[in-house]
Short mmCIF file of C-alpha atoms and ligand atoms in Angstrom, two decimals:
data_model
loop_
_atom_site.label_atom_id
_atom_site.label_comp_id
_atom_site.label_asym_id
_atom_site.label_seq_id
_atom_site.Cartn_x
_atom_site.Cartn_y
_atom_site.Cartn_z
CA MET M 1 -10.31 6.95 28.42
CA ALA M 2 -12.49 8.99 26.17
CA ASP M 3 -9.45 9.54 24.22
CA LEU M 4 -8.97 6.04 23.41
CA ILE M 5 -12.24 5.83 21.70
CA PHE M 6 -12.72 5.30 18.33
CA PRO M 7 -15.86 7.51 16.39
CA ASP M 8 -19.00 5.27 15.47
CA GLY M 9 -18.58 3.91 12.06
CA PHE M 10 -14.58 3.98 12.56
CA LEU M 11 -13.39 1.27 9.64
CA TRP M 12 -11.21 -1.35 10.75
CA GLY M 13 -9.52 -3.39 8.52
CA ALA M 14 -6.73 -5.41 7.02
CA ALA M 15 -5.14 -5.38 3.75
CA THR M 16 -2.50 -7.72 1.93
CA SER M 17 -1.85 -7.60 -2.05
CA ALA M 18 -2.29 -10.19 -4.83
CA GLN M 19 1.41 -11.00 -6.00
CA GLN M 20 2.55 -10.88 -2.44
CA ILE M 21 0.10 -13.87 -0.78
CA GLU M 22 -2.12 -15.75 -3.79
CA GLY M 23 0.13 -18.09 -4.91
CA GLY M 24 -1.70 -19.67 -8.02
CA ARG M 25 0.83 -18.88 -10.17
CA HIS M 26 -0.48 -20.76 -13.49
CA ALA M 27 -4.13 -21.21 -12.04
CA GLY M 28 -7.24 -20.57 -13.46
CA GLY M 29 -5.01 -19.15 -16.78
CA ARG M 30 -3.03 -16.68 -14.55
CA GLY M 31 -0.66 -14.41 -17.32
CA GLU M 32 3.11 -13.74 -16.06
CA SER M 33 3.68 -10.76 -13.81
CA ILE M 34 6.24 -8.75 -13.67
CA TRP M 35 6.72 -9.96 -10.53
CA ASP M 36 7.12 -13.36 -11.77
CA ARG M 37 9.90 -12.47 -14.13
CA PHE M 38 11.95 -10.13 -11.27
CA ALA M 39 11.53 -12.89 -9.14
CA ALA M 40 12.98 -15.40 -11.42
CA THR M 41 15.68 -13.34 -12.57
CA PRO M 42 18.73 -14.60 -9.90
CA GLY M 43 20.18 -11.59 -7.37
CA LYS M 44 16.74 -10.02 -7.57
CA ILE M 45 14.72 -11.17 -4.19
CA ALA M 46 17.14 -11.52 -0.89
CA ASP M 47 15.79 -15.55 0.08
CA GLY M 48 15.77 -16.83 -3.98
CA SER M 49 11.97 -17.31 -3.32
CA ASP M 50 9.41 -16.46 -5.69
CA THR M 51 5.25 -16.03 -5.64
CA GLY M 52 4.24 -19.55 -7.47
CA THR M 53 2.80 -21.04 -3.93
CA ALA M 54 3.37 -17.59 -1.75
CA CYS M 55 0.24 -17.88 0.85
CA ASP M 56 -1.66 -20.35 -1.66
CA HIS M 57 -4.30 -17.89 -0.67
CA TYR M 58 -5.61 -18.73 -4.36
CA HIS M 59 -6.68 -21.85 -2.89
CA ARG M 60 -6.94 -21.39 0.53
CA TRP M 61 -8.92 -18.09 0.61
CA ARG M 62 -12.22 -19.05 2.39
CA ASP M 63 -9.55 -19.90 5.23
CA ASP M 64 -8.47 -16.36 5.28
CA LEU M 65 -11.85 -15.16 5.22
CA ARG M 66 -12.66 -17.09 8.62
CA LEU M 67 -9.51 -15.47 10.34
CA MET M 68 -10.78 -12.48 8.86
CA THR M 69 -14.24 -12.91 10.62
CA GLY M 70 -12.56 -14.04 13.73
CA LEU M 71 -10.54 -10.63 13.81
CA GLY M 72 -14.34 -9.09 13.34
CA LEU M 73 -12.69 -6.81 10.06
CA GLY M 74 -15.11 -4.40 8.71
CA ALA M 75 -13.08 -4.13 5.54
CA TYR M 76 -10.45 -6.13 4.07
CA ARG M 77 -8.00 -4.21 1.29
CA PHE M 78 -6.75 -6.39 -1.01
CA SER M 79 -5.89 -6.30 -4.66
CA ILE M 80 -7.12 -7.63 -7.87
CA ALA M 81 -4.11 -9.05 -9.98
CA TRP M 82 -4.57 -7.93 -13.55
CA PRO M 83 -2.74 -11.35 -14.73
CA ARG M 84 -5.54 -13.24 -13.89
CA VAL M 85 -8.38 -10.60 -15.43
CA GLN M 86 -6.51 -10.23 -18.99
CA PRO M 87 -3.36 -12.34 -18.68
CA THR M 88 -1.26 -10.40 -21.30
CA GLY M 89 -2.60 -7.21 -20.90
CA THR M 90 -4.84 -6.16 -23.02
CA GLY M 91 -8.29 -8.18 -25.35
CA ALA M 92 -11.01 -10.61 -23.94
CA PRO M 93 -11.16 -11.04 -19.90
CA ASN M 94 -10.30 -14.19 -18.25
CA ALA M 95 -13.02 -15.71 -17.19
CA ALA M 96 -11.32 -17.81 -14.15
CA GLY M 97 -9.82 -14.56 -12.93
CA LEU M 98 -12.88 -12.43 -12.39
CA ASP M 99 -14.54 -15.62 -11.29
CA PHE M 100 -11.90 -15.72 -8.43
CA TYR M 101 -12.20 -12.03 -7.49
CA ASP M 102 -16.34 -12.24 -7.61
CA ALA M 103 -16.92 -15.38 -5.47
CA LEU M 104 -14.44 -13.44 -3.18
CA VAL M 105 -16.03 -10.19 -2.75
CA ASP M 106 -19.56 -12.73 -2.31
CA ALA M 107 -18.14 -13.80 0.55
CA LEU M 108 -16.90 -10.81 2.26
CA LEU M 109 -20.28 -9.73 1.61
CA VAL M 110 -22.27 -12.20 3.17
CA ALA M 111 -19.46 -12.29 6.02
CA GLY M 112 -20.78 -8.95 6.57
CA ILE M 113 -16.78 -7.17 5.89
CA GLU M 114 -16.42 -4.80 2.83
CA PRO M 115 -14.37 -5.57 -0.35
CA PHE M 116 -12.27 -2.40 -0.36
CA PRO M 117 -9.88 -3.24 -4.03
CA THR M 118 -6.94 -2.06 -5.75
CA LEU M 119 -6.63 -2.19 -8.83
CA TYR M 120 -2.67 -1.48 -9.39
CA HIS M 121 -0.72 -3.42 -6.58
CA TRP M 122 2.38 -3.17 -8.95
CA ASP M 123 1.53 -7.00 -10.67
CA LEU M 124 2.23 -5.98 -14.08
CA PRO M 125 1.35 -8.39 -17.14
CA GLN M 126 5.06 -9.19 -18.63
CA ALA M 127 3.29 -8.75 -21.95
CA LEU M 128 2.89 -4.97 -21.50
CA GLN M 129 6.17 -4.56 -20.10
CA ASP M 130 7.75 -5.59 -23.13
CA ARG M 131 5.77 -3.39 -24.65
CA GLY M 132 7.67 -0.71 -22.85
CA GLY M 133 5.19 -0.63 -19.69
CA TRP M 134 4.44 2.30 -17.68
CA ALA M 135 6.92 4.28 -19.19
CA GLU M 136 4.68 4.09 -22.28
CA ARG M 137 1.39 5.76 -22.60
CA ALA M 138 0.13 2.86 -24.24
CA THR M 139 -0.03 1.46 -20.89
CA ALA M 140 -2.46 3.98 -18.98
CA GLU M 141 -5.08 3.32 -21.77
CA ALA M 142 -4.92 -0.15 -21.13
CA PHE M 143 -5.11 0.00 -17.90
CA VAL M 144 -8.77 1.79 -18.30
CA GLU M 145 -9.67 -0.87 -20.29
CA TYR M 146 -8.56 -3.70 -17.78
CA THR M 147 -10.50 -1.18 -14.76
CA ALA M 148 -13.47 -1.14 -16.91
CA THR M 149 -13.33 -4.69 -17.16
CA VAL M 150 -12.95 -5.48 -13.35
CA VAL M 151 -15.43 -3.21 -12.35
CA HIS M 152 -18.65 -3.99 -15.29
CA ARG M 153 -17.80 -7.51 -13.10
CA LEU M 154 -17.80 -5.97 -9.39
CA GLY M 155 -19.36 -2.75 -9.46
CA ASP M 156 -22.41 -3.76 -8.41
CA ARG M 157 -21.24 -5.32 -5.01
CA VAL M 158 -17.99 -3.36 -4.59
CA ARG M 159 -18.41 0.31 -3.46
CA ARG M 160 -14.84 1.90 -2.88
CA TRP M 161 -12.23 1.25 -5.42
CA VAL M 162 -8.43 2.64 -4.90
CA THR M 163 -6.67 2.52 -8.33
CA HIS M 164 -3.09 2.33 -7.69
CA ASN M 165 -1.26 1.46 -5.01
CA GLU M 166 1.95 4.06 -3.80
CA PRO M 167 2.84 5.74 -7.76
CA TRP M 168 6.54 6.55 -5.60
CA CYS M 169 7.35 2.70 -5.41
CA ILE M 170 6.80 1.74 -8.94
CA ALA M 171 8.43 4.81 -10.48
CA VAL M 172 11.17 4.94 -8.07
CA LEU M 173 11.45 1.44 -6.81
CA GLY M 174 10.67 0.03 -9.76
CA HIS M 175 12.31 2.19 -12.49
CA GLU M 176 14.80 4.64 -11.02
CA GLU M 177 16.72 2.57 -8.41
CA GLY M 178 15.57 -0.78 -9.66
CA HIS M 179 15.14 -2.59 -6.55
CA HIS M 180 11.71 -4.36 -7.86
CA ALA M 181 10.26 -4.94 -10.67
CA PRO M 182 10.88 -4.47 -13.73
CA GLY M 183 14.38 -3.88 -12.30
CA HIS M 184 15.64 -0.68 -14.48
CA ARG M 185 17.87 2.81 -13.57
CA ASP M 186 16.65 5.01 -15.60
CA PRO M 187 15.84 8.02 -13.80
CA ALA M 188 14.01 9.87 -16.50
CA ALA M 189 12.19 6.95 -17.60
CA ALA M 190 10.94 7.09 -14.23
CA LEU M 191 9.36 10.90 -14.62
CA ARG M 192 7.30 8.89 -17.27
CA VAL M 193 6.74 6.37 -15.37
CA ALA M 194 4.56 7.70 -12.19
CA HIS M 195 2.93 11.05 -14.93
CA HIS M 196 1.78 7.60 -16.96
CA LEU M 197 0.53 6.20 -13.33
CA LEU M 198 -1.72 9.18 -12.24
CA LEU M 199 -2.76 9.95 -15.80
CA SER M 200 -4.12 6.26 -15.48
CA HIS M 201 -5.66 6.90 -12.61
CA GLY M 202 -7.13 9.90 -13.33
CA TRP M 203 -8.77 8.09 -16.25
CA ALA M 204 -9.24 5.00 -14.44
CA THR M 205 -11.47 7.36 -11.79
CA ALA M 206 -13.78 8.60 -14.61
CA ALA M 207 -14.21 5.06 -16.14
CA ILE M 208 -14.99 3.89 -12.77
CA ARG M 209 -17.96 6.60 -12.17
CA ARG M 210 -19.07 6.05 -15.80
CA GLU M 211 -19.48 1.90 -14.83
CA VAL M 212 -21.06 2.50 -11.07
CA PRO M 213 -21.79 6.77 -10.51
CA ARG M 214 -22.52 5.66 -7.01
CA ALA M 215 -18.73 4.30 -6.28
CA GLU M 216 -16.44 5.80 -4.29
CA VAL M 217 -12.28 6.10 -5.61
CA GLY M 218 -9.15 7.34 -4.13
CA LEU M 219 -5.57 6.99 -4.84
CA VAL M 220 -2.81 5.23 -2.22
CA HIS M 221 0.19 7.05 -1.59
CA ASN M 222 2.67 5.82 0.88
CA TYR M 223 3.32 8.98 2.54
CA CYS M 224 6.64 9.77 4.31
CA PRO M 225 7.39 12.89 5.81
CA ALA M 226 10.87 14.47 5.90
CA TYR M 227 12.33 16.40 8.98
CA PRO M 228 15.60 18.23 8.88
CA ALA M 229 18.47 16.91 10.86
CA SER M 230 19.32 19.92 12.23
CA ASP M 231 18.14 23.82 11.81
CA ARG M 232 20.56 24.51 9.54
CA PRO M 233 19.41 26.01 6.15
CA GLY M 234 20.75 23.39 4.20
CA ASP M 235 19.06 20.21 6.41
CA HIS M 236 15.54 22.58 5.58
CA ASP M 237 16.43 22.44 1.77
CA ALA M 238 17.26 18.47 2.45
CA ALA M 239 13.69 17.50 3.98
CA ARG M 240 12.41 19.97 1.52
CA TRP M 241 13.88 18.16 -1.52
CA PHE M 242 13.11 14.94 0.11
CA ASP M 243 9.42 15.83 0.54
CA GLY M 244 9.43 17.89 -2.96
CA PHE M 245 10.36 14.49 -5.19
CA PHE M 246 8.27 11.62 -2.27
CA ASN M 247 5.17 13.53 -1.63
CA ARG M 248 4.69 16.25 -4.01
CA TRP M 249 5.39 14.98 -6.36
CA TYR M 250 2.68 12.73 -6.47
CA LEU M 251 0.07 14.52 -4.22
CA ASP M 252 0.40 17.81 -5.73
CA PRO M 253 -1.73 16.93 -8.94
CA VAL M 254 -3.99 14.93 -8.01
CA PHE M 255 -5.20 17.66 -5.20
CA LYS M 256 -3.64 20.92 -7.46
CA GLY M 257 -3.57 19.67 -10.69
CA ALA M 258 0.31 20.94 -11.01
CA TYR M 259 3.47 19.50 -9.83
CA PRO M 260 5.57 20.80 -7.54
CA PRO M 261 7.66 24.04 -9.06
CA ASP M 262 10.72 23.34 -6.28
CA ALA M 263 10.84 19.55 -7.01
CA VAL M 264 10.95 19.71 -11.23
CA ALA M 265 13.95 22.37 -10.73
CA ASP M 266 15.44 19.51 -8.69
CA ARG M 267 14.95 17.14 -11.40
CA VAL M 268 16.25 19.32 -14.14
CA ALA M 269 19.18 20.32 -11.88
CA ALA M 270 19.71 16.45 -11.61
CA GLY M 271 19.66 15.57 -15.50
CA HIS M 272 17.00 13.84 -15.50
CA LEU M 273 14.62 16.92 -17.22
CA PRO M 274 15.51 18.78 -20.15
CA GLY M 275 13.62 21.83 -19.06
CA PRO M 276 11.10 23.21 -16.50
CA GLU M 277 8.45 22.03 -19.43
CA LEU M 278 7.42 17.97 -18.42
CA PRO M 279 7.83 16.48 -22.51
CA PHE M 280 5.48 13.92 -21.18
CA VAL M 281 2.61 15.99 -20.12
CA ARG M 282 0.02 16.32 -22.04
CA ASP M 283 -3.06 19.28 -22.45
CA GLY M 284 -5.55 17.88 -20.24
CA ASP M 285 -3.05 15.31 -18.34
CA LEU M 286 -3.35 17.49 -15.22
CA ALA M 287 -7.11 18.40 -15.56
CA VAL M 288 -7.45 14.36 -15.56
CA ILE M 289 -5.28 13.48 -12.93
CA ALA M 290 -6.87 15.72 -10.39
CA ALA M 291 -10.44 15.22 -11.12
CA PRO M 292 -12.03 14.94 -7.30
CA GLN M 293 -11.22 12.24 -5.22
CA ASP M 294 -14.05 10.42 -2.75
CA PHE M 295 -10.85 9.78 -0.14
CA LEU M 296 -7.24 9.65 0.21
CA GLY M 297 -5.30 6.72 0.92
CA LEU M 298 -1.91 6.89 3.32
CA ASN M 299 0.32 4.25 4.12
CA TYR M 300 2.62 5.48 6.82
CA TYR M 301 5.55 3.43 7.85
CA SER M 302 8.45 5.59 9.10
CA ARG M 303 9.42 8.86 8.92
CA VAL M 304 13.35 10.32 7.14
CA VAL M 305 15.33 12.73 8.97
CA MET M 306 17.26 14.44 5.87
CA GLU M 307 20.77 16.77 6.08
CA ALA M 308 23.15 18.07 3.59
CA GLY M 309 25.59 16.21 2.91
CA PRO M 310 29.11 17.46 2.60
CA ASP M 311 29.05 17.71 -0.77
CA GLY M 312 25.94 20.03 -0.19
CA ARG M 313 23.97 16.58 -1.69
CA PRO M 314 20.50 15.74 0.15
CA ARG M 315 20.83 12.20 2.02
CA ALA M 316 18.96 10.60 4.64
CA VAL M 317 20.56 10.38 7.80
CA PRO M 318 20.02 6.30 9.33
CA PRO M 319 18.00 6.36 12.87
CA ALA M 320 20.79 6.85 15.97
CA PRO M 321 22.05 3.10 17.73
CA ASP M 322 18.91 3.19 20.09
CA THR M 323 16.39 4.39 18.21
CA PRO M 324 13.65 1.87 18.26
CA VAL M 325 13.81 0.13 14.60
CA THR M 326 11.70 -2.72 12.66
CA ASP M 327 13.04 -5.86 10.82
CA MET M 328 12.79 -3.16 7.80
CA GLY M 329 15.05 -1.10 9.81
CA TRP M 330 12.23 1.70 9.46
CA GLU M 331 12.46 4.20 12.89
CA VAL M 332 9.62 3.33 14.83
CA TYR M 333 7.73 7.29 14.81
CA PRO M 334 4.51 7.80 15.37
CA ALA M 335 4.14 11.15 15.76
CA GLY M 336 4.84 11.24 11.81
CA LEU M 337 1.60 9.68 11.14
CA ARG M 338 -0.78 12.26 13.37
CA GLU M 339 2.34 15.27 11.96
CA GLY M 340 1.66 13.93 8.80
CA LEU M 341 -1.98 14.07 8.71
CA ALA M 342 -2.46 16.87 9.60
CA ARG M 343 -0.03 18.38 7.03
CA VAL M 344 -1.91 16.44 4.57
CA GLN M 345 -5.28 17.60 5.16
CA ARG M 346 -4.40 21.17 5.85
CA ASP M 347 -1.83 21.36 2.13
CA TYR M 348 -4.76 19.24 0.23
CA ALA M 349 -7.94 19.08 2.10
CA PRO M 350 -8.96 15.64 0.82
CA ARG M 351 -12.73 14.91 1.76
CA ARG M 352 -11.66 11.55 4.07
CA ILE M 353 -8.45 9.99 4.71
CA ILE M 354 -8.49 6.74 5.15
CA ILE M 355 -4.44 5.07 6.53
CA ALA M 356 -4.57 2.57 3.67
CA GLU M 357 -1.21 0.17 4.94
CA ASN M 358 -0.12 0.30 9.06
CA GLY M 359 1.96 -2.02 10.42
CA ALA M 360 5.65 -3.76 11.70
CA ALA M 361 7.79 -6.05 9.96
CA TYR M 362 8.95 -8.14 12.84
CA ASP M 363 10.60 -11.84 13.25
CA ASP M 364 9.35 -13.64 16.40
CA PRO M 365 9.66 -17.26 16.89
CA VAL M 366 6.55 -19.91 18.33
CA GLY M 367 6.76 -19.92 21.92
CA ALA M 368 6.76 -23.54 23.41
CA ASP M 369 2.98 -23.16 24.54
CA GLY M 370 2.47 -22.05 21.09
CA ARG M 371 1.34 -18.53 21.49
CA ILE M 372 3.53 -16.30 19.35
CA THR M 373 4.07 -13.24 21.50
CA ASP M 374 4.88 -10.14 18.84
CA THR M 375 5.22 -7.84 21.38
CA ARG M 376 6.75 -5.16 19.62
CA ARG M 377 4.68 -5.10 16.87
CA LEU M 378 1.95 -4.64 19.71
CA ASP M 379 3.39 -1.54 20.57
CA TYR M 380 3.89 -0.37 17.09
CA LEU M 381 0.34 -0.90 16.40
CA ARG M 382 -0.70 1.00 19.88
CA GLY M 383 1.66 3.42 18.43
CA HIS M 384 0.07 4.52 15.67
CA LEU M 385 -3.38 3.55 16.71
CA LEU M 386 -2.96 6.44 19.17
CA ALA M 387 -1.76 8.96 16.59
CA ALA M 388 -4.37 8.42 14.61
CA ARG M 389 -6.66 8.66 17.35
CA GLN M 390 -5.03 11.85 18.23
CA ALA M 391 -5.58 13.07 14.55
CA LEU M 392 -8.73 12.41 14.56
CA ALA M 393 -8.80 15.01 17.81
CA ASP M 394 -7.14 17.14 15.84
CA GLY M 395 -9.70 17.53 13.68
CA VAL M 396 -8.67 14.92 10.54
CA PRO M 397 -11.48 13.66 8.24
CA LEU M 398 -9.86 9.88 8.81
CA ALA M 399 -12.50 7.34 8.03
CA GLY M 400 -10.38 4.42 8.79
CA TYR M 401 -7.26 2.00 9.46
CA PHE M 402 -6.40 -1.45 7.67
CA LEU M 403 -3.33 -2.97 8.99
CA TRP M 404 -0.98 -4.54 7.40
CA SER M 405 -0.92 -7.26 6.70
CA LEU M 406 -2.86 -10.01 7.29
CA LEU M 407 -0.18 -12.53 6.99
CA ASP M 408 3.13 -13.61 6.72
CA ASN M 409 3.70 -12.47 3.21
CA PHE M 410 6.28 -11.97 -0.11
CA GLU M 411 7.59 -8.53 0.86
CA TRP M 412 9.11 -7.64 -2.31
CA GLY M 413 13.30 -7.88 -2.77
CA TYR M 414 12.95 -8.97 0.69
CA GLY M 415 11.10 -12.28 -0.06
CA TYR M 416 9.89 -13.93 3.21
CA THR M 417 12.56 -12.78 5.16
CA LYS M 418 10.41 -9.61 6.58
CA LYS M 419 7.18 -10.90 8.35
CA PHE M 420 4.76 -8.25 8.71
CA GLY M 421 1.48 -10.69 9.48
CA LEU M 422 -1.22 -10.40 12.37
CA PHE M 423 -0.84 -14.35 11.52
CA ALA M 424 2.56 -16.73 10.60
CA LEU M 425 2.53 -19.58 8.51
CA GLU M 426 3.80 -22.44 9.40
CA PRO M 427 6.83 -23.12 7.13
CA GLY M 428 5.39 -26.53 5.27
CA THR M 429 1.83 -26.87 5.73
CA LEU M 430 0.71 -22.83 5.24
CA ARG M 431 -1.25 -23.18 8.49
CA ARG M 432 -2.15 -20.22 9.67
CA ILE M 433 -0.60 -19.54 13.31
CA PRO M 434 -2.37 -16.54 15.07
CA LYS M 435 -0.03 -14.14 17.19
CA ASP M 436 -0.62 -11.95 19.96
CA SER M 437 -1.13 -8.74 17.73
CA ALA M 438 -3.93 -10.72 16.37
CA PHE M 439 -5.80 -11.01 19.20
CA TRP M 440 -4.84 -7.69 20.43
CA TYR M 441 -6.55 -6.58 17.34
CA ARG M 442 -9.54 -7.94 17.48
CA GLY M 443 -10.05 -7.07 20.98
CA VAL M 444 -9.69 -2.95 19.33
CA ILE M 445 -11.75 -3.66 17.33
CA ALA M 446 -14.76 -5.03 19.21
CA ALA M 447 -14.29 -2.42 21.49
CA ASN M 448 -13.81 0.12 18.78
CA ALA M 449 -10.81 1.66 21.31
CA LEU M 450 -7.66 1.15 22.29
CA PRO M 451 -7.11 -1.03 25.32
CA ASP M 452 -6.02 1.06 28.33
CA ALA M 453 -2.37 0.26 28.21
CA THR M 454 -1.62 -0.34 31.35
CA ALA M 455 -4.22 -3.54 31.10
CA PRO M 456 -2.97 -6.99 31.40
CA GLN M 457 -2.24 -8.38 27.71
CA THR M 458 -4.22 -11.52 27.66
CA GLN M 459 -5.07 -13.11 24.31
CA GLY M 460 -8.64 -13.38 25.01
CA ASP M 461 -10.75 -16.17 23.07
CA THR M 462 -7.43 -18.57 21.98
CA ARG M 463 -10.31 -20.78 19.94
CA ALA M 464 -11.30 -16.64 18.19
CA PHE M 465 -8.98 -18.44 15.00
CA ASP M 466 -9.86 -21.98 15.26
CA GLN M 467 -9.86 -23.80 11.92
C1 LIG W 501 4.41 -1.31 1.64
C2 LIG W 501 3.36 -1.91 0.11
C3 LIG W 501 2.76 -3.23 0.59
C4 LIG W 501 4.21 -4.15 1.74
C5 LIG W 501 4.38 -2.60 2.42
C6 LIG W 501 5.49 -3.06 3.58
O1 LIG W 501 4.63 -0.72 0.43
O2 LIG W 501 2.13 -1.06 -0.40
O3 LIG W 501 3.15 -3.84 -0.65
O4 LIG W 501 5.10 -3.98 1.65
O5 LIG W 501 5.06 -1.48 1.58
#
C-alpha cells in the first residue's frame, strides 16, 4: 500500500486557462486577443464556437471556487489574460482587469488554495499581433512590462509563477502549422517566435525576482516522449528528430544555455534556417534564457511513435487500432510519464518538477441517475498518478500534480467538442455537474493516496459540490 501513498506536502491541483474558461469578452475593459480574432475567422474552430461566454468563469468564479474547495485542492493553476491587464498590450494597466485577478487570488488564499498563475497561456493582445506578435523581439519586451505590472500587484500574495505555457504550441501550432492563433504557416517565423518566447521567459524571470525576491519561477513545457517504431536506425533517428524539435529545442536553452546542434542541423536541412548560426539570437540572449529556475512544469498527455517514412523522412505512426486512445486520438500511455520524468531529471536536473497538466478528453453523458460515469477518465488518471508515484520512488523531485481540467472548456481549434473537465457544463444554464472523476479525485486528495484499484468506486459525499 505504501506505494500508493504520496509524500506529505505533495501539491494537488487543477488547471485552467483564461481564454478557455473566462468569457466576459468585453467585460471590465478587456481588449481583443489573437484567439478572439482567430475564433471569429470562419473555418478555424471545429464547431464554429468562440469564447465570448466560454464557461462564464469571469462572472461565476466564486461558484468555481466552491468546486475547488469541494475537491480539497491545494493549488489552482489559472492564467492571467494579458488583454484584461493591458487591453492593447502595452501602456497603463486596466484597473478592472487587475482587480479581477486580485479578488480571485485573495479568495483562493482565504480558501487555503495556493494561487498558481501562468502569465501567458496564448491570449496575446491582438494589437501586439498587428505589430508582428511573437515574431518580433518587441513583443518579448512588452511581455516583461506586462509581467512587472502583474507581479507588482499580486506578488505580495502569489509565491509561484509560471511564465509561459507550452512555447512549442505557440511557435509550431500557431506559426508553422497554423492550427492555432494567429494561424500562420511560416516555419522560419516559428523559430523566431520560439526564441522570443524563451527570451521573454528569461527576462520575465529576472523581472519577477526583482519585484519579489522570494518568488519562485518556472516555465511549463509540454513534454512528449518519442519512441522509435522499431530497432531500425532510421526509426531511431526519426525519434531523435522529433525529440530534438519538440522537447530539446526548449529544454536545452533553458537548462544548458544552447540550442541542440542536431536539431539546428535538421532545421537547416529543411530550409528553415540559413545556416547553423541562428540569426535572431543576439549576444547574451542564451545566458538570459538559462537563468536558474525554481521549478520546471511539465504537461504530459501522451507519447509519439516515430519511424522513417518511405522517403526517409521522419513521420509519426498512428496508434494501432486496439490501442486505447482518448477523444483527442492521443494514445493512453502512462509509462511515458514515468520514463519522461526520469529522462528530464537525468538530462536537465531541475530543482523541482511539477506536473502542470495531465488529463483526458472523453465525452460521457449524464445518466438517468444524474451521474456522469466517466470511467475511462478515471482509469486514465489512476494510471498516470501511479506513474507519477513511481517516478517519486525513482527519485524524481516531483512536487505536485495539476489535473487538466477543472471544467469542460474551449479546447482551442476543437471548440467545445473535447471534454477534459472534472465538471461538465449543462448546456444553456452552464450549471456545473460533477463527474465521477471529481468525486474520485476528491478522495485521492483527502487521502493523499491512490485508492486500491480493487476498492469499489463510490461517489462518497454526493453533496460535496452542491452549489
Ligand atoms: C494543453 C494546453 C491546454 C489544453 C490541454 C488539453 O496543450 O496547455 O490549454 O488545451 O492541452
